[in-house]
Coordinates of C-alpha atoms in Angstrom, one line a residue:
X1 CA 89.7 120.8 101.1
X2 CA 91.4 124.3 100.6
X3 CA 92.8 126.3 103.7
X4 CA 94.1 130.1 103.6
X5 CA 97.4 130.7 105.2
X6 CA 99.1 132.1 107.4
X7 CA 96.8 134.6 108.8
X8 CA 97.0 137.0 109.7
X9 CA 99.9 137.4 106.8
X10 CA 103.5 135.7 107.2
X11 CA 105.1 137.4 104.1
X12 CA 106.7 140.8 105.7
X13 CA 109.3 138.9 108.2
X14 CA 112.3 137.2 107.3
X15 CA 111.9 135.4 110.9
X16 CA 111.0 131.9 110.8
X17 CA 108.2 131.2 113.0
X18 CA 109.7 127.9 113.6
X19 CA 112.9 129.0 115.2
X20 CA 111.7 132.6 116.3
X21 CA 108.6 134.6 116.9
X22 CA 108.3 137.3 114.1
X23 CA 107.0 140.7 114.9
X24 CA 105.0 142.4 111.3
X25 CA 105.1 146.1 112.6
X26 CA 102.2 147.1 110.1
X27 CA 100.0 149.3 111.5
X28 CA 96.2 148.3 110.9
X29 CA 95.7 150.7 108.2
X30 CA 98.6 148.5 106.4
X31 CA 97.6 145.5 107.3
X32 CA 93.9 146.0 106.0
X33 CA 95.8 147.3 102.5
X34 CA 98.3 144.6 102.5
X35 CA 97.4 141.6 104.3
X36 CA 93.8 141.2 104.5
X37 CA 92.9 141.0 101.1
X38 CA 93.4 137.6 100.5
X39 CA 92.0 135.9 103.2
X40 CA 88.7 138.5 102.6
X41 CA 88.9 136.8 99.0
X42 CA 89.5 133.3 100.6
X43 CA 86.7 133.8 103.1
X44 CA 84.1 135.1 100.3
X45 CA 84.9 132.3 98.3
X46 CA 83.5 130.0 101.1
X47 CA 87.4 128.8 101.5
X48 CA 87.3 125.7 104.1
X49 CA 90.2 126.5 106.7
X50 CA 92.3 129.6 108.0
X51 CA 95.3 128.1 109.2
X52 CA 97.1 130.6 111.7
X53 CA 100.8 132.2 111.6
X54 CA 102.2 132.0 114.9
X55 CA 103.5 135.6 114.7
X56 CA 103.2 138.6 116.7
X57 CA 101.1 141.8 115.0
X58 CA 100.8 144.6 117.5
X59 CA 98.6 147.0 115.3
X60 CA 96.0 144.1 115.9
X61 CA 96.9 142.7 119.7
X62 CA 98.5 145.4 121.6
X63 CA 98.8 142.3 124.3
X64 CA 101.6 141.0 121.8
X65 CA 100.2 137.5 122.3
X66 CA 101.1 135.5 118.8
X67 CA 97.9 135.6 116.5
X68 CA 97.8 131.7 117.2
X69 CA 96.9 132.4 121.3
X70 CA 94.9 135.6 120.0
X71 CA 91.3 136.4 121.3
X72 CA 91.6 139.6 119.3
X73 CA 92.8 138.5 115.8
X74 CA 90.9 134.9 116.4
X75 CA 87.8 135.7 117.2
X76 CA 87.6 139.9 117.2
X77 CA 89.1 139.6 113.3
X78 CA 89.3 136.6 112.3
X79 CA 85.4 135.0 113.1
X80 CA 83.4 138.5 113.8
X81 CA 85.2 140.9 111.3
X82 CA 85.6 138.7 108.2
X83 CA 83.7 136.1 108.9

């Protein structure tokens, strides 16, 4: 089994999610350019998991709940926009 991580992307914060809650200021537009597509890639290719970045993006959840606790990136991008 194969799983995509850590959406929605983990690679623009030095913060360690372990110790910390990072914040990715991208704006959607960047995020889309940036972030998204691998895990569009991953999800085409029938990949068999996203695991999820506990992170906060505010471009996508203006709530600033972490993507992990995320009705808007979970099921708004994550299920319904990429599939």
């Amino acid at each position: 089994a194969a799983t995509a991580k850590h959406f929605p992307g983990h690679g623009d914060t030095s913060t360690d999610s372990h110790t910390g809650l990072p914040v990715i200021g991208h704006t959607r537009q960047q995020w889309e350019e940036l972030d998204a597509p691998p895990f569009r890639a991953a999800i085409r290719a029938r990949i068999d998991s996203v695991m999820t970045a506990h992170i906060v993006v505010p471009a996508l959840d203006p709530s600033e709940d972490p993507a992990t606790l995320s009705r808007p990136i979970l099921t708004g991008i994550l299920r319904e926009e990429l599939g």
